[in-house]
XYZ file of C-alpha atoms in Angstrom:
723
model
C 87.025 -53.090 -38.560
C 88.384 -51.475 -35.385
C 85.726 -49.753 -33.315
C 86.434 -46.036 -32.884
C 86.821 -44.785 -29.313
C 85.058 -41.562 -28.409
C 87.120 -38.801 -26.841
C 86.554 -38.602 -23.080
C 84.910 -35.373 -21.974
C 85.191 -33.204 -18.876
C 82.235 -31.388 -17.358
C 83.026 -27.711 -16.932
C 80.411 -26.971 -14.271
C 79.467 -23.844 -16.236
C 75.839 -23.726 -17.314
C 75.395 -24.382 -21.046
C 79.127 -24.366 -21.760
C 79.287 -28.165 -22.117
C 76.533 -27.952 -24.722
C 78.580 -25.442 -26.698
C 81.475 -27.928 -26.721
C 79.125 -30.604 -28.015
C 79.168 -32.616 -24.780
C 81.935 -31.237 -22.604
C 85.596 -30.267 -22.856
C 87.815 -32.935 -24.527
C 90.008 -34.512 -21.880
C 93.752 -33.948 -22.306
C 93.300 -30.811 -24.461
C 95.501 -27.757 -24.293
C 93.228 -24.737 -24.374
C 94.006 -21.026 -24.573
C 91.464 -18.768 -22.872
C 92.063 -15.311 -24.314
C 90.564 -11.902 -23.687
C 91.194 -8.404 -22.336
C 91.737 -7.735 -18.629
C 88.557 -8.068 -16.596
C 86.718 -10.110 -19.214
C 86.302 -13.140 -16.908
C 89.097 -15.522 -17.951
C 90.280 -16.284 -14.422
C 86.779 -16.780 -12.982
C 85.848 -19.152 -15.810
C 88.979 -21.251 -15.325
C 88.730 -21.352 -11.528
C 85.086 -22.399 -11.807
C 86.077 -25.327 -14.045
C 88.897 -26.243 -11.679
C 86.828 -26.212 -8.486
C 84.074 -28.194 -10.197
C 86.529 -30.984 -11.066
C 89.061 -30.818 -8.206
C 89.135 -33.765 -5.793
C 91.611 -36.074 -4.125
C 91.627 -38.158 -7.330
C 91.444 -35.259 -9.766
C 94.220 -32.906 -8.719
C 94.587 -29.401 -10.106
C 97.738 -27.285 -10.305
C 97.056 -23.577 -10.698
C 100.205 -21.604 -11.614
C 100.051 -17.829 -11.309
C 102.562 -15.565 -13.025
C 101.084 -12.375 -11.568
C 102.813 -12.645 -8.180
C 99.416 -12.348 -6.430
C 99.484 -13.840 -2.923
C 97.431 -17.019 -2.588
C 95.606 -15.540 0.423
C 94.359 -12.660 -1.723
C 93.276 -15.058 -4.474
C 91.309 -17.153 -1.987
C 89.707 -14.105 -0.411
C 88.480 -13.046 -3.848
C 87.273 -16.560 -4.685
C 85.329 -16.828 -1.448
C 82.512 -14.647 -2.849
C 81.561 -17.288 -5.442
C 79.329 -20.272 -4.782
C 81.653 -22.654 -6.640
C 84.492 -21.980 -4.179
C 85.101 -24.817 -1.731
C 87.804 -24.159 0.885
C 87.930 -27.880 1.640
C 89.453 -28.519 -1.790
C 92.491 -26.285 -1.211
C 95.719 -28.295 -1.259
C 93.900 -31.635 -1.208
C 92.272 -31.042 -4.583
C 93.613 -27.778 -5.973
C 97.029 -26.274 -5.313
C 98.063 -22.708 -6.122
C 101.701 -22.076 -7.133
C 103.332 -18.677 -7.711
C 105.671 -18.531 -10.744
C 106.304 -14.802 -10.493
C 109.466 -14.919 -8.398
C 111.233 -17.616 -10.445
C 110.323 -15.913 -13.736
C 112.017 -12.724 -12.582
C 115.201 -14.546 -11.539
C 115.548 -17.546 -13.851
C 113.385 -16.722 -16.860
C 111.490 -19.186 -19.043
C 113.801 -22.150 -18.393
C 113.449 -21.838 -14.640
C 109.648 -21.526 -14.932
C 109.528 -24.587 -17.170
C 111.514 -26.700 -14.671
C 109.352 -25.539 -11.752
C 106.129 -26.365 -13.614
C 107.355 -29.839 -14.551
C 108.678 -30.545 -11.051
C 105.227 -29.848 -9.597
C 103.547 -31.884 -12.321
C 105.759 -34.913 -11.594
C 105.130 -34.557 -7.867
C 101.371 -33.928 -7.870
C 100.392 -35.842 -11.049
C 97.510 -33.435 -11.753
C 94.588 -33.981 -14.076
C 94.432 -30.240 -14.803
C 97.079 -27.564 -15.133
C 96.449 -23.822 -15.373
C 98.948 -21.081 -16.185
C 97.558 -17.614 -15.494
C 98.758 -15.539 -17.271
C 100.633 -17.116 -20.163
C 100.976 -13.692 -21.821
C 103.860 -12.942 -19.434
C 106.000 -15.423 -21.363
C 105.568 -13.286 -24.492
C 107.126 -10.362 -22.671
C 110.019 -12.408 -21.249
C 110.873 -14.382 -24.386
C 113.860 -12.974 -26.272
C 112.499 -14.073 -29.654
C 109.552 -15.779 -31.295
C 111.726 -18.837 -31.727
C 112.366 -19.016 -27.967
C 108.658 -18.534 -27.271
C 107.723 -21.208 -29.803
C 110.270 -23.638 -28.301
C 109.058 -22.933 -24.761
C 105.411 -23.393 -25.714
C 106.077 -26.507 -27.728
C 108.185 -28.153 -24.981
C 105.644 -27.304 -22.300
C 102.750 -28.603 -24.403
C 104.513 -31.873 -25.290
C 105.426 -32.575 -21.673
C 101.975 -31.786 -20.334
C 100.406 -33.971 -23.011
C 102.705 -36.806 -21.908
C 101.237 -36.485 -18.439
C 97.719 -36.505 -19.972
C 96.739 -33.300 -18.258
C 94.000 -30.972 -19.428
C 95.755 -27.621 -19.670
C 94.568 -24.025 -19.728
C 96.758 -21.131 -20.814
C 95.196 -17.787 -19.882
C 96.291 -14.559 -21.485
C 95.389 -11.062 -22.656
C 95.639 -12.114 -26.275
C 93.972 -10.191 -29.089
C 93.295 -10.895 -32.751
C 96.818 -9.852 -33.775
C 98.309 -12.334 -31.286
C 96.235 -15.145 -32.746
C 97.635 -14.383 -36.176
C 101.302 -14.042 -35.152
C 101.878 -15.889 -31.865
C 103.289 -19.404 -32.489
C 101.459 -20.681 -29.406
C 98.152 -20.822 -31.283
C 99.465 -23.315 -33.821
C 100.299 -25.720 -30.992
C 97.202 -25.656 -28.794
C 94.066 -27.760 -29.311
C 91.528 -25.119 -28.429
C 90.967 -21.399 -28.286
C 88.239 -19.704 -26.271
C 87.821 -15.954 -26.705
C 86.169 -13.907 -23.952
C 85.308 -10.268 -24.472
C 83.167 -7.428 -23.197
C 81.905 -4.450 -25.120
C 79.339 -1.677 -25.085
C 76.289 -2.754 -27.061
C 72.854 -1.101 -27.267
C 73.551 0.994 -24.188
C 74.821 -1.800 -21.932
C 77.975 -3.753 -21.196
C 77.751 -7.174 -22.811
C 80.069 -10.095 -22.062
C 80.513 -12.720 -24.762
C 82.270 -16.052 -25.077
C 83.220 -17.783 -28.321
C 84.831 -21.153 -28.969
C 87.073 -20.286 -31.877
C 88.763 -23.677 -32.064
C 88.464 -27.030 -30.281
C 89.913 -30.137 -31.851
C 87.806 -33.264 -31.772
C 84.475 -31.517 -31.225
C 81.612 -30.269 -33.319
C 81.375 -27.098 -31.273
C 79.371 -23.912 -31.543
C 81.294 -21.201 -33.392
C 79.050 -18.273 -32.516
C 79.390 -15.657 -29.809
C 77.226 -16.266 -26.759
C 76.364 -13.852 -23.966
C 77.259 -14.599 -20.379
C 77.172 -12.922 -17.005
C 79.329 -13.101 -13.907
C 77.097 -13.772 -10.921
C 77.554 -15.153 -7.433
C 77.338 -18.590 -9.013
C 80.260 -17.722 -11.301
C 80.120 -17.675 -15.073
C 76.593 -18.083 -16.396
C 76.518 -18.712 -20.167
C 73.122 -18.020 -21.708
C 73.339 -19.320 -25.304
C 69.578 -19.415 -26.057
C 70.346 -19.680 -29.765
C 72.144 -22.949 -29.082
C 70.141 -24.324 -26.163
C 66.530 -23.344 -26.905
C 65.073 -25.498 -29.645
C 61.462 -26.080 -30.582
C 60.623 -29.654 -29.706
C 58.202 -31.820 -31.666
C 55.238 -32.010 -29.294
C 51.964 -33.610 -30.317
C 49.002 -31.474 -29.319
C 46.670 -34.049 -27.779
C 45.360 -31.899 -24.938
C 42.090 -29.976 -25.175
C 42.371 -26.420 -26.420
C 42.601 -23.658 -23.868
C 39.597 -21.512 -22.959
C 40.651 -18.172 -21.521
C 37.686 -17.796 -19.165
C 37.445 -14.092 -20.064
C 33.937 -12.748 -20.696
C 32.936 -13.736 -24.244
C 36.517 -13.643 -25.497
C 36.218 -17.391 -25.941
C 33.292 -16.778 -28.308
C 35.708 -14.925 -30.575
C 38.323 -17.690 -30.336
C 36.175 -20.494 -31.744
C 37.301 -23.891 -30.431
C 39.909 -22.247 -28.198
C 43.660 -21.649 -28.317
C 45.803 -24.683 -29.232
C 48.208 -25.670 -26.460
C 51.758 -24.577 -27.162
C 50.622 -21.400 -28.931
C 51.925 -17.877 -28.432
C 49.708 -14.855 -29.088
C 50.830 -11.291 -29.560
C 48.637 -8.855 -27.587
C 49.144 -5.679 -29.594
C 47.883 -2.156 -29.126
C 48.843 1.428 -28.401
C 49.196 2.586 -24.804
C 45.958 2.513 -22.813
C 44.079 -0.091 -24.858
C 44.081 -2.710 -22.082
C 46.990 -5.039 -22.866
C 48.092 -5.443 -19.251
C 44.541 -5.900 -17.946
C 43.767 -8.538 -20.589
C 47.030 -10.367 -19.853
C 46.537 -10.222 -16.085
C 42.972 -11.495 -16.365
C 44.214 -14.316 -18.614
C 46.501 -15.434 -15.768
C 43.868 -14.903 -13.058
C 41.054 -16.782 -14.846
C 43.433 -19.645 -15.479
C 44.336 -19.872 -11.805
C 40.659 -19.947 -10.840
C 40.196 -22.814 -13.299
C 43.136 -24.767 -11.841
C 45.876 -23.772 -14.328
C 49.112 -22.317 -13.006
C 50.257 -19.063 -14.571
C 53.352 -16.883 -14.486
C 53.455 -13.176 -15.334
C 56.820 -11.695 -16.386
C 56.592 -7.922 -16.056
C 59.168 -5.456 -17.360
C 57.033 -2.385 -16.665
C 54.736 -2.781 -13.648
C 55.970 -3.969 -10.246
C 54.279 -6.857 -8.471
C 52.727 -4.450 -5.960
C 51.137 -2.365 -8.743
C 49.827 -5.464 -10.541
C 48.300 -6.761 -7.316
C 46.676 -3.354 -6.744
C 45.295 -3.380 -10.312
C 43.760 -6.789 -9.690
C 42.174 -5.679 -6.428
C 40.754 -2.615 -8.173
C 39.039 -4.874 -10.694
C 37.573 -7.061 -7.965
C 39.912 -10.055 -8.379
C 41.415 -11.907 -5.420
C 44.770 -12.349 -7.151
C 46.547 -12.236 -3.783
C 44.895 -15.494 -2.773
C 45.953 -17.204 -6.003
C 49.542 -16.065 -5.451
C 49.452 -17.323 -1.874
C 48.304 -20.790 -2.907
C 50.991 -21.038 -5.571
C 48.771 -20.804 -8.633
C 50.223 -17.494 -9.844
C 53.740 -16.058 -9.854
C 54.678 -12.494 -10.768
C 58.290 -11.938 -11.795
C 59.255 -8.268 -12.045
C 62.453 -7.252 -13.866
C 63.016 -3.468 -13.932
C 63.770 -2.135 -17.396
C 67.386 -1.054 -16.592
C 68.208 -4.587 -15.391
C 67.114 -6.399 -18.553
C 69.659 -8.825 -20.038
C 67.831 -10.298 -23.004
C 69.621 -13.630 -23.342
C 70.025 -14.112 -19.598
C 66.381 -13.432 -18.909
C 65.332 -15.683 -21.788
C 67.018 -18.518 -19.945
C 65.453 -17.427 -16.670
C 61.999 -17.323 -18.256
C 62.473 -20.858 -19.560
C 63.584 -22.171 -16.175
C 60.773 -20.466 -14.256
C 58.110 -21.764 -16.622
C 59.383 -25.331 -16.417
C 60.015 -25.093 -12.667
C 56.465 -23.944 -11.971
C 54.914 -26.170 -14.657
C 52.992 -23.118 -15.791
C 50.232 -23.579 -18.342
C 49.724 -19.858 -18.930
C 52.532 -17.365 -19.525
C 52.524 -13.591 -19.966
C 55.435 -11.384 -21.014
C 54.509 -7.727 -20.496
C 55.850 -6.390 -22.612
C 58.037 -7.918 -25.288
C 58.593 -4.448 -26.750
C 60.235 -3.340 -23.474
C 62.072 -6.646 -23.115
C 63.713 -6.108 -26.517
C 63.896 -2.312 -26.418
C 67.719 -2.202 -26.656
C 67.875 -4.486 -29.693
C 68.294 -2.570 -32.931
C 68.419 -5.454 -35.414
C 64.982 -6.682 -36.626
C 66.458 -10.118 -37.310
C 67.602 -10.404 -33.696
C 64.146 -9.242 -32.531
C 62.572 -11.976 -34.613
C 64.988 -14.569 -33.291
C 64.360 -13.684 -29.642
C 60.574 -13.726 -30.099
C 60.924 -17.144 -31.743
C 62.962 -18.366 -28.769
C 60.288 -17.075 -26.382
C 57.626 -18.824 -28.422
C 59.691 -22.022 -28.454
C 59.988 -22.023 -24.661
C 56.202 -21.707 -24.367
C 55.623 -24.327 -27.063
C 57.931 -26.839 -25.387
C 56.076 -26.384 -22.076
C 52.748 -26.869 -23.911
C 51.593 -23.667 -22.276
C 49.779 -20.742 -23.910
C 51.634 -17.447 -23.951
C 50.453 -13.851 -24.250
C 53.212 -11.465 -25.390
C 52.143 -7.843 -25.007
C 53.599 -5.315 -27.458
C 53.177 -1.581 -27.903
C 52.216 -0.354 -31.367
C 53.715 3.004 -32.368
C 51.109 5.752 -32.621
C 50.071 6.824 -36.084
C 51.266 3.721 -37.929
C 49.620 0.733 -39.564
C 51.933 -1.692 -37.760
C 50.537 -4.496 -35.643
C 53.700 -4.827 -33.541
C 56.493 -2.648 -32.185
C 59.292 -4.017 -34.358
C 57.262 -5.158 -37.355
C 58.491 -8.757 -37.242
C 56.871 -10.352 -34.183
C 53.608 -11.184 -35.932
C 55.429 -13.463 -38.394
C 56.688 -15.669 -35.549
C 53.726 -16.046 -33.193
C 50.697 -18.282 -33.679
C 48.123 -15.571 -33.137
C 47.628 -11.825 -32.860
C 44.987 -10.065 -30.767
C 44.690 -6.387 -31.667
C 43.415 -3.922 -29.068
C 42.453 -0.477 -30.328
C 40.591 2.633 -29.297
C 38.830 5.240 -31.394
C 37.401 8.633 -30.541
C 33.632 8.535 -30.985
C 31.838 11.712 -30.052
C 33.301 12.885 -26.750
C 34.441 9.424 -25.691
C 37.197 6.986 -26.612
C 35.827 3.502 -27.291
C 37.837 0.270 -27.055
C 37.782 -2.621 -29.525
C 39.315 -6.087 -29.761
C 40.092 -8.061 -32.917
C 41.430 -11.580 -33.417
C 43.775 -10.632 -36.229
C 45.059 -14.182 -36.686
C 45.045 -17.528 -34.875
C 46.601 -20.513 -36.590
C 44.565 -23.678 -37.058
C 41.501 -22.038 -35.520
C 38.248 -20.759 -37.030
C 37.767 -17.503 -35.135
C 35.353 -14.595 -35.372
C 36.753 -11.859 -37.570
C 36.463 -8.112 -37.376
C 36.466 -5.632 -34.494
C 34.337 -6.206 -31.427
C 33.446 -3.773 -28.671
C 35.151 -4.191 -25.293
C 34.788 -2.461 -21.935
C 37.086 -2.520 -18.906
C 35.406 -2.207 -15.544
C 34.621 -4.071 -12.329
C 35.214 -7.756 -13.007
C 37.688 -7.110 -15.823
C 37.197 -7.175 -19.568
C 33.716 -7.417 -21.052
C 33.750 -8.385 -24.723
C 30.697 -7.805 -26.900
C 30.886 -9.929 -30.072
C 29.173 -8.030 -32.869
C 27.913 -11.257 -34.418
C 27.537 -14.744 -33.052
C 29.691 -17.813 -33.407
C 26.771 -19.896 -34.646
C 26.366 -17.591 -37.642
C 30.053 -17.837 -38.459
C 30.767 -21.514 -37.845
C 27.551 -23.366 -37.145
C 24.523 -24.488 -39.076
C 21.933 -21.875 -40.078
C 18.735 -21.801 -38.028
C 16.071 -24.258 -39.210
C 13.530 -22.966 -41.754
C 10.314 -21.378 -40.563
C 7.455 -23.806 -40.001
C 4.521 -22.399 -42.002
C 2.111 -24.500 -39.945
C 2.991 -22.690 -36.687
C 1.385 -19.244 -36.467
C 1.358 -16.741 -33.634
C -1.452 -14.207 -33.196
C -0.269 -10.612 -33.524
C -2.630 -9.245 -30.853
C -3.948 -6.610 -33.314
C -7.586 -7.245 -34.275
C -7.914 -7.800 -38.021
C -4.166 -8.017 -38.738
C -3.768 -11.817 -38.593
C -6.136 -12.260 -41.517
C -4.068 -9.904 -43.648
C -0.923 -11.867 -42.738
C -2.352 -15.163 -43.898
C -3.208 -16.422 -40.410
C -0.756 -14.692 -38.091
C 3.004 -14.382 -37.697
C 5.180 -17.422 -38.350
C 6.936 -18.619 -35.220
C 10.606 -17.385 -35.101
C 9.889 -14.920 -37.909
C 11.034 -11.294 -38.042
C 8.523 -8.551 -38.821
C 9.550 -5.049 -39.826
C 7.036 -2.276 -39.107
C 7.957 0.660 -41.336
C 5.871 3.652 -40.375
C 5.576 7.407 -40.489
C 6.177 9.407 -37.299
C 3.478 8.998 -34.641
C 1.406 6.555 -36.677
C 1.247 3.777 -34.028
C 4.274 1.504 -34.518
C 4.959 1.283 -30.773
C 1.304 0.535 -30.056
C 1.199 -2.381 -32.501
C 4.480 -3.680 -31.029
C 3.087 -3.532 -27.482
C -0.014 -5.448 -28.552
C 2.201 -8.126 -30.138
C 4.176 -8.436 -26.891
C 1.130 -8.497 -24.613
C -0.594 -11.150 -26.726
C 2.367 -13.378 -25.971
C 2.153 -12.569 -22.261
C -1.539 -13.535 -22.323
C -0.393 -16.927 -23.647
C 2.366 -17.233 -20.981
C 5.049 -16.453 -23.574
C 7.645 -14.134 -21.905
C 8.377 -10.957 -23.847
C 11.169 -8.371 -23.962
C 10.684 -4.786 -25.178
C 13.884 -2.876 -26.003
C 13.274 0.877 -26.217
C 15.844 3.186 -27.750
C 13.801 6.400 -27.630
C 11.322 6.330 -24.741
C 11.968 5.135 -21.203
C 9.963 2.346 -19.500
C 7.907 4.842 -17.447
C 6.724 6.678 -20.575
C 5.826 3.432 -22.343
C 3.878 2.207 -19.312
C 1.984 5.517 -19.134
C 1.171 5.309 -22.857
C -0.040 1.734 -22.426
C -2.259 2.757 -19.486
C -3.819 5.541 -21.578
C -4.696 2.958 -24.240
C -5.939 0.426 -21.703
C -3.111 -2.042 -22.436
C -2.031 -4.119 -19.370
C 1.738 -3.619 -19.784
C 2.289 -2.805 -16.099
C 0.423 -5.942 -15.050
C 2.509 -8.121 -17.399
C 5.703 -6.621 -15.981
C 4.593 -7.285 -12.395
C 3.846 -10.907 -13.278
C 7.323 -11.318 -14.720
C 5.981 -12.052 -18.201
C 7.254 -8.819 -19.766
C 10.288 -6.628 -19.313
C 10.933 -3.187 -20.785
C 14.522 -2.002 -20.955
C 15.864 1.294 -22.221
C 19.374 1.524 -23.682
C 20.911 4.911 -24.379
C 24.150 5.697 -26.151
C 25.595 6.949 -22.860
C 25.153 3.490 -21.317
C 25.668 1.049 -24.157
C 26.670 0.996 -27.809
C 24.854 -0.802 -30.621
C 27.773 -3.202 -31.108
C 27.088 -4.507 -27.585
C 23.447 -5.361 -28.245
C 24.026 -8.917 -29.420
C 25.719 -10.058 -26.227
C 23.463 -8.107 -23.860
C 20.229 -9.231 -25.491
C 21.337 -12.828 -25.858
C 21.987 -12.992 -22.121
C 18.579 -11.460 -21.363
C 16.733 -13.795 -23.717
C 18.432 -16.895 -22.370
C 17.914 -15.875 -18.745
C 14.196 -15.031 -19.128
C 13.451 -17.642 -21.797
C 11.998 -14.864 -23.953
C 9.647 -15.938 -26.780
C 8.675 -12.508 -28.185
C 10.982 -9.551 -28.688
C 10.460 -5.947 -29.822
C 13.210 -3.534 -30.910
C 11.818 0.015 -30.991
C 13.317 1.492 -33.075
C 15.980 0.644 -35.641
C 15.865 4.274 -36.787
C 17.496 5.334 -33.544
C 20.460 3.093 -34.314
C 20.739 4.620 -37.765
C 20.733 8.084 -36.212
C 23.767 7.202 -34.079
C 26.024 7.484 -37.108
C 26.506 3.783 -37.777
C 27.399 3.025 -41.363
C 24.558 1.476 -43.338
C 26.397 -1.768 -44.062
C 27.494 -2.075 -40.434
C 23.944 -1.536 -39.167
C 22.556 -4.065 -41.632
C 25.170 -6.578 -40.482
C 24.267 -5.893 -36.846
C 20.568 -6.462 -37.536
C 21.337 -9.650 -39.434
C 23.427 -10.899 -36.505
C 20.643 -10.086 -34.029
C 17.999 -11.773 -36.159
C 20.083 -14.878 -36.727
C 20.716 -15.241 -33.003
C 17.052 -14.644 -32.093
C 15.860 -17.224 -34.591
C 18.332 -19.739 -33.235
C 16.935 -19.063 -29.748
C 13.353 -19.574 -30.914
C 12.322 -15.919 -30.587
C 9.685 -14.173 -32.748
C 10.734 -10.570 -33.365
C 9.184 -7.235 -34.325
C 11.415 -4.337 -35.418
C 10.099 -0.810 -35.859
C 11.558 1.600 -38.382
C 10.523 5.209 -38.838
C 10.072 6.301 -42.448
C 10.877 9.780 -43.670
C 7.898 9.501 -46.055
C 4.624 10.578 -44.490
C 2.339 9.520 -47.338
C 4.179 7.630 -50.040
C 4.489 3.853 -49.811
C 6.697 3.552 -52.884
C 9.752 3.177 -50.636
C 9.225 0.535 -47.974
C 12.354 1.357 -45.927
C 14.777 4.264 -46.158
C 17.940 2.184 -45.685
C 17.191 -0.997 -47.651
C 16.543 -3.114 -44.574
C 13.827 -5.154 -46.306
C 15.999 -8.274 -46.880
C 16.525 -8.832 -43.140
C 12.783 -9.294 -42.465
C 10.395 -12.190 -43.119
C 7.363 -9.884 -42.966
C 7.082 -6.265 -44.085
C 4.210 -4.120 -42.818
C 4.030 -0.531 -44.085
C 2.192 2.139 -42.091
C 1.543 5.449 -43.882
C -0.865 8.381 -43.699
C -3.444 8.735 -46.447
C -4.663 12.279 -47.185
C -8.446 12.579 -47.179
C -10.622 15.666 -47.652
C -10.069 17.626 -44.455
C -8.036 14.911 -42.692
C -5.308 12.248 -42.882
C -5.916 8.620 -41.982
C -3.445 5.913 -40.883
C -3.208 3.142 -43.456
C -1.635 -0.311 -43.198
C -0.351 -2.552 -46.007
C 1.238 -6.005 -45.774
C 3.957 -5.848 -48.415
C 5.612 -9.211 -47.760
C 5.136 -12.412 -45.775
C 7.636 -15.215 -46.114
C 6.224 -18.633 -46.876
C 2.534 -17.692 -47.072
C -0.088 -15.770 -49.029
C -1.261 -12.436 -47.689
C -3.705 -9.652 -48.442
C -2.193 -6.991 -50.710
C -4.830 -4.397 -49.905
C -4.451 -1.119 -48.036
C -6.526 -0.841 -44.852
C -7.337 2.022 -42.561
C -6.640 1.369 -38.902
C -7.642 3.107 -35.712
C -5.648 3.619 -32.495
C -7.745 4.065 -29.396
C -8.805 2.290 -26.209
C -7.560 -1.275 -26.402
C -4.838 -0.330 -28.882
C -4.849 -0.481 -32.676
C -7.410 -2.379 -34.787
C -7.725 -2.830 -38.530
C -10.707 -1.099 -40.153
C -12.218 -1.118 -43.616
C -10.286 -1.432 -46.829
C -9.013 1.960 -48.021
C -10.105 3.372 -51.366
C -6.930 5.091 -52.525
C -8.572 6.525 -55.644
C -10.298 9.372 -53.740
C -7.220 10.240 -51.693
C -5.086 10.365 -54.836
C -7.624 12.675 -56.519
C -7.661 14.856 -53.385
C -3.871 15.046 -53.518
C -3.972 16.146 -57.185
C -6.564 18.873 -56.422
C -4.455 20.142 -53.546
C -1.316 20.136 -55.752
C -3.111 22.222 -58.457
C -4.410 24.654 -55.859
C -0.870 25.260 -54.515
C 0.452 25.726 -58.075
C -2.091 28.487 -58.793
C -1.036 30.323 -55.668
């Protein structure tokens, strides 16, 4: 069997054009380059000629437009591909205009062939071939002229270009197109508010070429073909590198094991939710950790982004100076989607960036009206990032008043993850939230989480902890390890004290002594060198210290020794959804062993939904148990006397121990009464006991006889009925 010989190819010197031909232009082909005036036919051909012209590869460039060579060269001099040293020695310009006017097609044919025989060129150009249509007396004469010229040039093994202002009707009727090997159509048209130049290889014998239209631009370098659809492909890259940690405050807690390398995330939200700040911090934190990042901005200039960073306390200028960060600003009117796609790819690979931001993709694609094209371009962006094994953040604006999670409604189907930023009006303020809507191949925390923007950047407050979502549950309570409550007489009722790491709920009527019992619990730990934290939601530290002094409780002394801390959190300063993160940091820093939250009722009064509050408490308790903390929660009951309802909002399941404090009516007075309703993992006293609050705090007194109080209540009820 005879081995087949591959067709030799010629490099065009035009970016991406060789790829569209499937490896270059077939050598010896006769190619028509057609298009309207000003489309770029001449520049394309001259670029190919200058790229190939040399002493061994001669080029003959015939002009039928009677344009002086000096004018042609002056025009060519503005392009980078022009090389004056190649004139005459490599490329020779010949004017056919004069001989066409005097001797017609036959004279032009003889002149062309005389120069071909003399120069022996590798390439021949006739610009413009359309002139022959006007001079030919019939289609038969034109066909004969074209056929003879083609056969003779083929005999000399030249690669030939015929340029002309041919349209679709010419292709269908002109006999030239049945002779030539290739046809390249160049056009320009108004599209989505801008002039768009396109090139299409309609025909090219001997090649498996692209048949689609591809955008191009005419720049100082010459013709620049973009063709991202043909040149950007998603490569098969094995993800062996560790996952990326953003370095942004607690955002990594939401992202589980981190973002897989090669992933693209959509950063979606309405205006003002923090997309640019999040994206900029993503780049900045990466640079500080030794990862190069590039920020493509279509909205904010580099100067404004630098100023934003300085306002947040980041030294982004230093990272730019040392080459860790690049900011590329493209003003919105200058956007050329396919051209800038190619630029983005080259800049990422050139910098070897590991973090990429496009802010925003909705502005980048704002002129595109076809959702399928939007989807395709986002996929190409994602492919560029994937191939570089970087991680990309693509910001997108969500239209107001819709349920969309992207501007065009298709981006989320292409990317690997979506981070939703939102804001809601709560009271007189607008509060920000963040949600990991999706992240492929990653177990992430779900739901909305509070976020603040301030000095230092984004502060994320996960509303529940990663351990609860992904890790093992905290170990069971050890019934052999008991902690004294600090309240005389209470430990006996509890079966020996509070279990270590347990949660106790004090449900009490207003003013009955819940805070006092909580302080005694905390101070007992301080006496045993167990650091304690008291979180007050109603009274400030000064008021609590004054109350403790009046009762003779050494709270101030414990604070001065560093064994106790009292903090007050108001709604103006912090929201309940931020408690988990704030308190976790405090507990870890101070190695807290005992914690008091006074009171849960204040959280309920802030308008939090019952299920949301219960989930928050469960998250707090789970985290505290995992950290080895024993906790007391106070809850105010709306019932002053009745103990039939332990808690008003069904919080009982979150607690290991339930202690109910109620008033008992007695003849001429009411007395505080305490009952242990539940202790997990141990027996307890089910009786009701009076207790007294005085110097030294609260102490348990004698067992209450509820028969007399109940009779007194019945007498009082009958007396009121008679009235």
